[in-house]
Coordinates of C-alpha atoms in Angstrom, one line a residue:
P140 CA 72.7 67.4 106.7
A141 CA 72.6 64.4 104.5
D142 CA 70.0 62.5 106.7
M143 CA 67.4 65.2 106.3
L144 CA 64.6 64.9 103.8
A145 CA 61.9 67.2 102.5
F146 CA 58.5 65.9 101.5
I147 CA 56.2 67.7 99.1
A148 CA 52.6 66.7 98.9
I149 CA 50.8 67.0 95.5
K150 CA 47.1 66.4 95.2
E151 CA 46.1 63.7 92.6
D152 CA 43.4 65.8 91.0
E153 CA 46.0 68.5 90.4
I154 CA 48.1 66.1 88.4
R155 CA 45.1 64.7 86.6
R156 CA 43.9 68.1 85.7
M157 CA 47.3 68.8 83.9
Y158 CA 47.0 65.9 81.5
S159 CA 43.3 65.4 81.1
A160 CA 43.1 68.1 78.5
F161 CA 45.5 66.1 76.3
T162 CA 43.7 62.7 76.3
V163 CA 41.1 61.6 73.8
E164 CA 38.0 59.4 74.2
T165 CA 39.9 56.3 72.9
S166 CA 42.9 56.6 75.2
D167 CA 43.7 56.6 78.9
I168 CA 46.6 57.8 81.0
V169 CA 47.7 55.9 84.2
I170 CA 50.6 56.9 86.5
L171 CA 52.0 54.0 88.7
N172 CA 54.4 54.0 91.6
E173 CA 57.3 51.6 92.2
E174 CA 54.8 49.0 93.6
N175 CA 52.6 49.4 90.5
D176 CA 49.9 51.0 92.5
V177 CA 47.8 53.5 90.6
L178 CA 48.6 57.1 91.6
S179 CA 46.6 58.9 89.0
S180 CA 44.4 58.2 86.0
D181 CA 41.7 59.9 84.0
N182 CA 39.8 56.5 84.0
M183 CA 38.4 55.7 87.5
A184 CA 38.2 52.0 86.6
Y185 CA 41.9 51.6 87.1
F186 CA 41.5 52.5 90.8
D187 CA 39.3 49.3 91.2
P188 CA 41.7 46.3 91.6
E189 CA 38.8 44.0 90.6
S190 CA 37.9 45.7 87.3
N191 CA 38.9 44.2 84.0
E192 CA 40.8 47.3 83.1
S193 CA 42.9 47.1 86.3
K194 CA 43.6 43.4 85.9
T195 CA 44.7 43.8 82.2
L196 CA 46.8 46.8 83.2
N197 CA 48.6 44.7 85.9
R198 CA 49.3 41.9 83.5
A199 CA 50.6 44.3 80.8
V200 CA 52.9 46.1 83.3
Q201 CA 54.3 42.8 84.6
E202 CA 55.0 41.3 81.1
M203 CA 56.3 44.6 79.7
T204 CA 58.6 45.0 82.7
E205 CA 59.9 41.4 82.5
Q206 CA 60.5 41.7 78.8
D207 CA 61.7 45.3 78.9
L208 CA 59.0 46.4 76.4
H209 CA 57.7 49.9 75.8
R210 CA 54.8 48.8 73.7
A211 CA 52.5 45.7 73.8
E212 CA 49.0 44.7 72.9
F213 CA 46.5 43.0 75.2
A214 CA 42.8 42.1 75.0
T215 CA 40.3 43.1 77.6
G216 CA 37.1 41.1 77.0
M217 CA 36.0 42.1 73.5
T218 CA 38.3 45.1 73.5
H219 CA 41.7 45.1 71.9
K220 CA 44.1 47.7 73.5
T221 CA 47.6 48.9 72.9
Y222 CA 49.7 49.7 76.0
L223 CA 52.6 52.1 76.1
M224 CA 54.9 52.4 79.1
Q225 CA 57.5 55.1 79.9
R226 CA 59.6 55.2 83.1
L227 CA 60.1 58.6 84.8
Q228 CA 63.8 59.5 85.0
N229 CA 65.5 59.1 88.4
T230 CA 62.4 57.4 89.8
N231 CA 60.6 54.0 89.7
Y232 CA 57.4 55.7 88.6
K233 CA 55.8 54.7 85.3
I234 CA 53.4 56.4 83.0
M235 CA 51.1 54.0 81.1
G236 CA 49.2 55.1 78.0
T237 CA 46.3 52.9 76.7
I238 CA 44.8 53.1 73.3
D239 CA 41.6 51.3 72.3
F240 CA 42.9 49.9 69.0
D241 CA 39.6 48.9 67.5
A242 CA 37.9 52.2 68.5
A243 CA 40.8 54.2 67.1
F244 CA 40.8 52.3 63.9
W245 CA 37.1 52.4 63.3
G246 CA 37.1 56.1 64.3
E247 CA 39.2 56.7 61.2
Y248 CA 42.4 57.3 63.2
R249 CA 45.4 55.5 61.9
I250 CA 47.1 53.6 64.6
W251 CA 50.6 55.1 64.1
D252 CA 49.1 58.6 64.3
V253 CA 47.5 57.7 67.6
I254 CA 50.8 56.2 68.9
L255 CA 52.7 59.3 67.9
M256 CA 50.0 61.5 69.4
T257 CA 50.1 59.5 72.6
F258 CA 53.9 59.8 72.9
A259 CA 53.6 63.5 72.3
I260 CA 51.0 63.7 75.1
M261 CA 53.2 61.7 77.4
I262 CA 56.1 64.1 76.8
V263 CA 53.9 67.1 77.5
I264 CA 52.7 65.4 80.7
V265 CA 56.2 64.6 81.9
F266 CA 57.2 68.2 81.1
L267 CA 54.2 69.6 83.0
I268 CA 54.8 67.4 86.0
F269 CA 58.5 68.5 86.0
I270 CA 57.3 72.2 85.9
F271 CA 54.8 71.6 88.7
I272 CA 57.4 69.9 91.0
R273 CA 59.9 72.6 90.1
Q274 CA 57.5 75.3 91.2
Q275 CA 57.0 73.5 94.5
T276 CA 60.7 73.1 95.2
R277 CA 61.9 76.5 93.9
P278 CA 61.4 78.1 97.4
L279 CA 63.7 75.4 98.9
D280 CA 66.3 76.1 96.2
R281 CA 66.1 79.8 96.8
L282 CA 66.4 79.2 100.6
A283 CA 69.5 77.0 100.1
E284 CA 71.1 79.5 97.7
T285 CA 70.5 82.4 100.1
M286 CA 72.1 80.4 103.0
M287 CA 75.2 79.7 100.8
N288 CA 75.5 83.4 99.9
S289 CA 74.7 84.8 103.4
K290 CA 78.4 85.2 104.3
H291 CA 78.9 87.5 101.3
M292 CA 75.8 89.5 102.1
N293 CA 76.7 90.3 105.7
F294 CA 73.7 88.3 106.9
K295 CA 71.3 91.0 105.5
E296 CA 69.4 89.2 102.8
H297 CA 66.0 87.7 103.6
V298 CA 64.2 85.0 101.6
P299 CA 60.6 85.3 100.4
V300 CA 58.1 83.5 102.6
E301 CA 56.3 81.3 100.0
G302 CA 55.6 77.7 99.1
T303 CA 54.2 74.9 101.2
D304 CA 53.6 75.3 104.9
E305 CA 56.8 73.5 105.8
V306 CA 58.9 75.7 103.4
R307 CA 57.2 78.9 104.7
E308 CA 58.1 77.9 108.2
L309 CA 61.7 77.2 107.2
S310 CA 61.9 80.6 105.5
E311 CA 60.5 82.5 108.5
T312 CA 62.9 80.7 110.9
Y313 CA 65.8 81.5 108.6
N314 CA 64.8 85.2 108.3
Q315 CA 64.5 85.5 112.1
M316 CA 68.0 83.9 112.5
V317 CA 69.4 86.4 109.9
D318 CA 67.9 89.3 111.8
E319 CA 69.4 88.2 115.1
L320 CA 72.8 87.4 113.6
G321 CA 72.8 90.8 111.7
K322 CA 72.1 92.7 115.0
Y323 CA 74.9 90.8 116.7
V324 CA 77.4 91.6 113.9
D325 CA 76.3 95.2 113.9
R326 CA 76.9 95.4 117.6
V327 CA 80.4 93.9 117.2
I328 CA 81.3 96.3 114.4
S329 CA 80.0 99.3 116.3
V330 CA 82.1 98.3 119.4
E331 CA 85.2 97.9 117.3
Q332 CA 84.6 101.2 115.5
D333 CA 84.1 103.0 118.8
K334 CA 87.3 101.4 120.1
R335 CA 89.3 102.4 117.1
A336 CA 87.8 105.9 117.0
A337 CA 88.9 106.3 120.7
E338 CA 92.4 105.2 119.9
I339 CA 92.7 107.7 117.0
H340 CA 91.3 110.4 119.2
A341 CA 93.9 109.6 121.9
L342 CA 96.6 109.9 119.2
Q343 CA 95.2 113.2 118.1
M344 CA 95.4 114.6 121.6
Q345 CA 99.0 113.5 122.2
I346 CA 101.0 116.6 121.4
N347 CA 104.6 115.6 120.6
P348 CA 106.8 116.8 123.5
H349 CA 109.7 117.3 121.1
Y350 CA 107.6 119.6 119.0
M351 CA 106.7 121.7 122.1
Y352 CA 110.3 121.8 123.3
N353 CA 111.7 122.9 120.0
T354 CA 108.9 125.5 119.5
L355 CA 109.6 127.0 122.9
A356 CA 113.3 127.0 122.1
S357 CA 112.6 128.9 118.8
I358 CA 110.6 131.5 120.7
K359 CA 113.4 131.9 123.2
W360 CA 115.8 132.5 120.3
L361 CA 113.6 135.1 118.8
I362 CA 113.3 136.9 122.1
W363 CA 117.1 136.7 122.6
Q364 CA 117.5 138.3 119.2
G365 CA 115.2 141.1 120.2
D366 CA 112.5 140.3 117.6
T367 CA 109.7 141.1 120.0
Q368 CA 107.0 141.4 117.3
K369 CA 107.7 138.0 115.7
S370 CA 108.2 136.2 119.0
T371 CA 104.8 137.6 120.2
A372 CA 103.1 136.4 117.0
V373 CA 104.6 132.9 117.4
I374 CA 103.6 132.7 121.1
D375 CA 100.0 133.7 120.1
A376 CA 99.9 131.1 117.3
F377 CA 101.3 128.4 119.7
I378 CA 98.8 129.3 122.4
S379 CA 95.9 129.2 119.9
L380 CA 97.1 125.9 118.4
L381 CA 97.3 124.3 121.9
R382 CA 94.0 125.7 122.9
N383 CA 92.3 124.3 119.8
T384 CA 93.9 120.8 120.2
I385 CA 94.3 120.1 123.9
S386 CA 91.7 122.4 125.6
N387 CA 89.0 121.9 122.9
T388 CA 87.8 118.4 123.5
E389 CA 85.2 118.6 120.7
E390 CA 85.8 116.1 117.9
F391 CA 84.4 118.4 115.2
I392 CA 85.3 122.0 114.5
T393 CA 84.3 124.4 111.7
V394 CA 86.3 124.6 108.5
E395 CA 87.2 128.2 109.6
Q396 CA 88.7 126.9 112.8
E397 CA 90.6 124.2 111.0
I398 CA 92.1 126.7 108.6
D399 CA 93.1 128.9 111.5
N400 CA 94.9 125.9 113.1
L401 CA 96.8 125.4 109.8
K402 CA 97.8 129.0 109.6
N403 CA 99.1 128.9 113.2
Y404 CA 101.0 125.7 112.4
V405 CA 102.5 127.2 109.3
L406 CA 103.5 130.4 111.1
I407 CA 105.3 128.4 113.8
N408 CA 107.1 126.3 111.2
Q409 CA 108.2 129.3 109.3
A410 CA 109.6 130.9 112.6
R411 CA 111.6 127.7 113.2
Y412 CA 112.8 126.8 109.6
G413 CA 112.5 130.1 107.7
D414 CA 110.0 131.3 105.1
A415 CA 111.3 129.4 102.1
V416 CA 108.0 127.5 102.1
Q417 CA 104.9 129.6 101.7
A418 CA 101.3 128.5 102.3
E419 CA 98.2 129.8 100.4
F420 CA 94.6 129.2 101.4
F421 CA 91.7 129.3 99.0
V422 CA 88.4 128.7 100.8
L423 CA 84.9 129.3 99.5
P424 CA 82.9 131.5 102.0
Q425 CA 80.0 129.1 102.1
C426 CA 82.3 126.3 103.3
L427 CA 83.6 128.1 106.4
Q428 CA 80.9 127.0 108.9
Y429 CA 80.7 123.3 108.0
K430 CA 81.9 121.0 110.7
V431 CA 84.9 118.7 110.0
P432 CA 87.0 116.4 112.2
K433 CA 89.6 118.3 114.1
L434 CA 93.2 118.3 112.7
I435 CA 92.0 116.5 109.6
L436 CA 94.3 118.6 107.3
Q437 CA 97.3 119.3 109.5
P438 CA 99.1 115.9 108.9
F439 CA 99.2 116.6 105.1
V440 CA 100.6 120.1 105.5
E441 CA 103.1 118.7 108.0
N442 CA 104.1 116.0 105.5
A443 CA 104.6 118.6 102.8
F444 CA 106.9 120.7 105.0
F445 CA 109.1 117.7 106.1
H446 CA 109.2 115.6 102.9
G447 CA 108.2 117.9 100.1
F448 CA 110.9 120.5 100.6
P449 CA 114.4 119.5 101.6
E450 CA 116.4 122.0 103.5
G451 CA 116.9 125.2 101.5
R452 CA 114.4 124.4 98.8
R453 CA 111.8 127.0 98.2
G454 CA 108.1 126.3 97.3
T455 CA 104.5 126.7 97.9
I456 CA 101.7 124.7 99.6
Q457 CA 98.2 125.5 98.4
I458 CA 95.1 124.5 100.3
F459 CA 91.7 124.6 98.5
V460 CA 88.3 124.0 100.1
K461 CA 85.2 123.8 97.9
E462 CA 81.7 122.2 97.7
E463 CA 80.7 119.3 95.5
A464 CA 77.0 118.6 95.8
E465 CA 76.6 117.1 99.3
N466 CA 80.3 116.8 99.9
L467 CA 83.3 119.0 100.8
R468 CA 86.5 118.6 98.8
F469 CA 89.9 119.6 100.2
E470 CA 93.0 119.8 98.0
I471 CA 96.5 120.2 99.3
I472 CA 98.9 120.8 96.5
D473 CA 102.7 121.4 96.8
D474 CA 105.4 121.9 94.2
G475 CA 108.0 120.0 96.1
V476 CA 110.2 117.1 95.2
G477 CA 107.3 114.6 95.0
M478 CA 107.5 110.9 95.8
T479 CA 108.4 107.7 94.2
A480 CA 105.9 104.9 93.9
E481 CA 107.5 103.2 97.0
Q482 CA 107.4 106.3 99.0
L483 CA 103.8 106.9 98.1
R484 CA 103.0 103.3 99.1
R485 CA 104.6 103.7 102.5
L486 CA 102.8 107.0 103.0
S487 CA 99.4 105.5 102.1
A488 CA 100.1 102.6 104.4
G489 CA 100.6 105.0 107.3
E490 CA 104.3 104.5 107.7
R491 CA 106.1 107.5 109.3
S492 CA 109.7 108.6 109.4
K493 CA 111.5 109.7 112.4
A494 CA 110.9 113.4 111.6
E495 CA 109.3 115.6 114.2
H496 CA 105.5 115.5 114.2
F497 CA 103.0 117.8 115.9
T498 CA 100.6 114.9 117.1
G499 CA 100.6 111.2 117.2
I500 CA 98.2 110.9 114.3
G501 CA 99.5 110.2 110.8
I502 CA 98.1 110.2 107.3
G503 CA 97.1 106.5 107.4
N504 CA 95.1 107.3 110.6
V505 CA 93.4 110.2 108.8
D506 CA 92.0 108.0 106.1
E507 CA 90.8 105.4 108.6
R508 CA 89.2 108.1 110.7
I509 CA 87.3 109.6 107.7
K510 CA 86.0 106.2 106.7
L511 CA 84.9 105.5 110.3
I512 CA 82.9 108.7 110.4
Y513 CA 81.6 109.1 106.9
G514 CA 81.7 105.6 105.3
M515 CA 83.8 103.7 102.8
D516 CA 82.9 106.1 99.9
Y517 CA 84.9 108.9 101.6
G518 CA 88.6 109.2 102.3
I519 CA 91.9 110.4 100.8
N520 CA 93.6 110.0 97.4
I521 CA 97.3 110.9 96.9
F522 CA 98.9 111.7 93.5
S523 CA 102.6 112.3 93.3
E524 CA 105.4 112.1 90.9
K525 CA 109.1 112.6 91.5
E526 CA 110.2 116.2 91.0
K527 CA 106.6 117.2 90.1
G528 CA 105.1 117.7 93.5
T529 CA 102.2 116.1 95.3
T530 CA 98.4 116.5 95.3
I531 CA 96.3 115.2 98.1
L532 CA 92.5 115.0 97.8
L533 CA 90.2 114.6 100.8
L534 CA 86.5 114.0 100.3
L535 CA 84.1 114.4 103.2
R536 CA 80.4 114.8 103.6
K537 CA 79.3 118.3 104.4
N538 CA 78.3 117.4 107.9
P539 CA 78.7 114.1 109.7
K540 CA 75.5 112.5 110.7
G541 CA 74.1 114.2 113.9
V542 CA 76.5 117.1 113.6
Q543 CA 75.1 120.5 112.6
A544 CA 76.9 123.2 110.8
A545 CA 77.9 126.2 112.9
A546 CA 76.0 129.4 112.4
G547 CA 78.3 132.0 110.9
T548 CA 77.8 135.6 110.0
G549 CA 78.4 137.2 106.6
E550 CA 81.3 139.3 108.0
E551 CA 83.1 136.1 109.2
S552 CA 82.6 134.5 105.9
A553 CA 83.8 137.5 104.0
A554 CA 86.9 137.8 106.2
A555 CA 88.1 134.3 105.3
A556 CA 86.8 134.0 101.8
G557 CA 89.8 135.2 99.7
P558 CA 93.2 133.6 99.3
A559 CA 95.6 134.2 102.2
R560 CA 99.3 133.9 102.0
T561 CA 101.2 133.1 105.3
H562 CA 104.6 134.7 105.5
G563 CA 107.4 134.5 108.1

């Protein structure tokens, strides 16, 4: 606030020590406040109001101030002295330099050399005083800058506890406030993330009734046609898909289980719409037992079926799973009709058409879900060009924090290692 002030105390001997090294035997330095009281001097006589030096100094200051002079000569008893006065910028303080003219002359110093040297000394003194005060106020400047930037740092940045006692106390209080505010913000973010994760999980668990009705109708049609083998395969795939989505309440499943869900989904779609669209799976064996969020890939394969291949168009959807250092990389590539820039924008924004969907979760929800679990460095990237197909990349950490990879056997890994083509 504008009515708040900060006071910095500087010992007089600290100031005197800075300029004493620059004075000579025939000159003195005196620092006066706005009342012309002596604040510092290398000659103790100026601190005595009754001394000749002090009286002559007061007379010199008064006359030089009234006449706006920077240089004047006055006599003190038998001594003839030259007085130099310089005001400190932005203050009413004055620095007075005194030169014993006679001693300087008889000491084989030319008067103008002494004057120039004195001015140089005064400039050095002013600079040193500025540096000293700057060092004392730097912690306050740093504290003020940190406060201004705290909103951009999410209230995480502390300030060093240094400087005078008052500044140290201010810094400690600010750091404590930042800690408490940071904890509160983290709690709010955690609650919102948990709430959003629960909403997405609820969408994931909502199997679209129309999808179920139409799948059962397709199975009925296969049975009516007498295709017992195909109808049995579709029923098994449908039961397995429902078991792994509705009955299995775990949020994370293995990559192997996720691929099985995709194969079942593809098999059901091919039974309903024909085998014009094929699906191929390329999964490295060492990736099979890592845990991933359930149904993380299904919305993308679903999108390829409904939007990548118009009715009657043939094509292939390829699913790749590989390792990249500490991450898992999923690629879903189709050679369908692709998307325009506007279609790609709507898809990335999570907009959905009225086409039939397996669950309530869409592609936009998947990206949000990945970032909630793994952080902002992970998520999806979509590349598409009209009539050139679509490529979707998903980057996940190998295992979410606190989730262990499942223990798989060599036989299980070998069984799912190679490329698999799903036919109708």
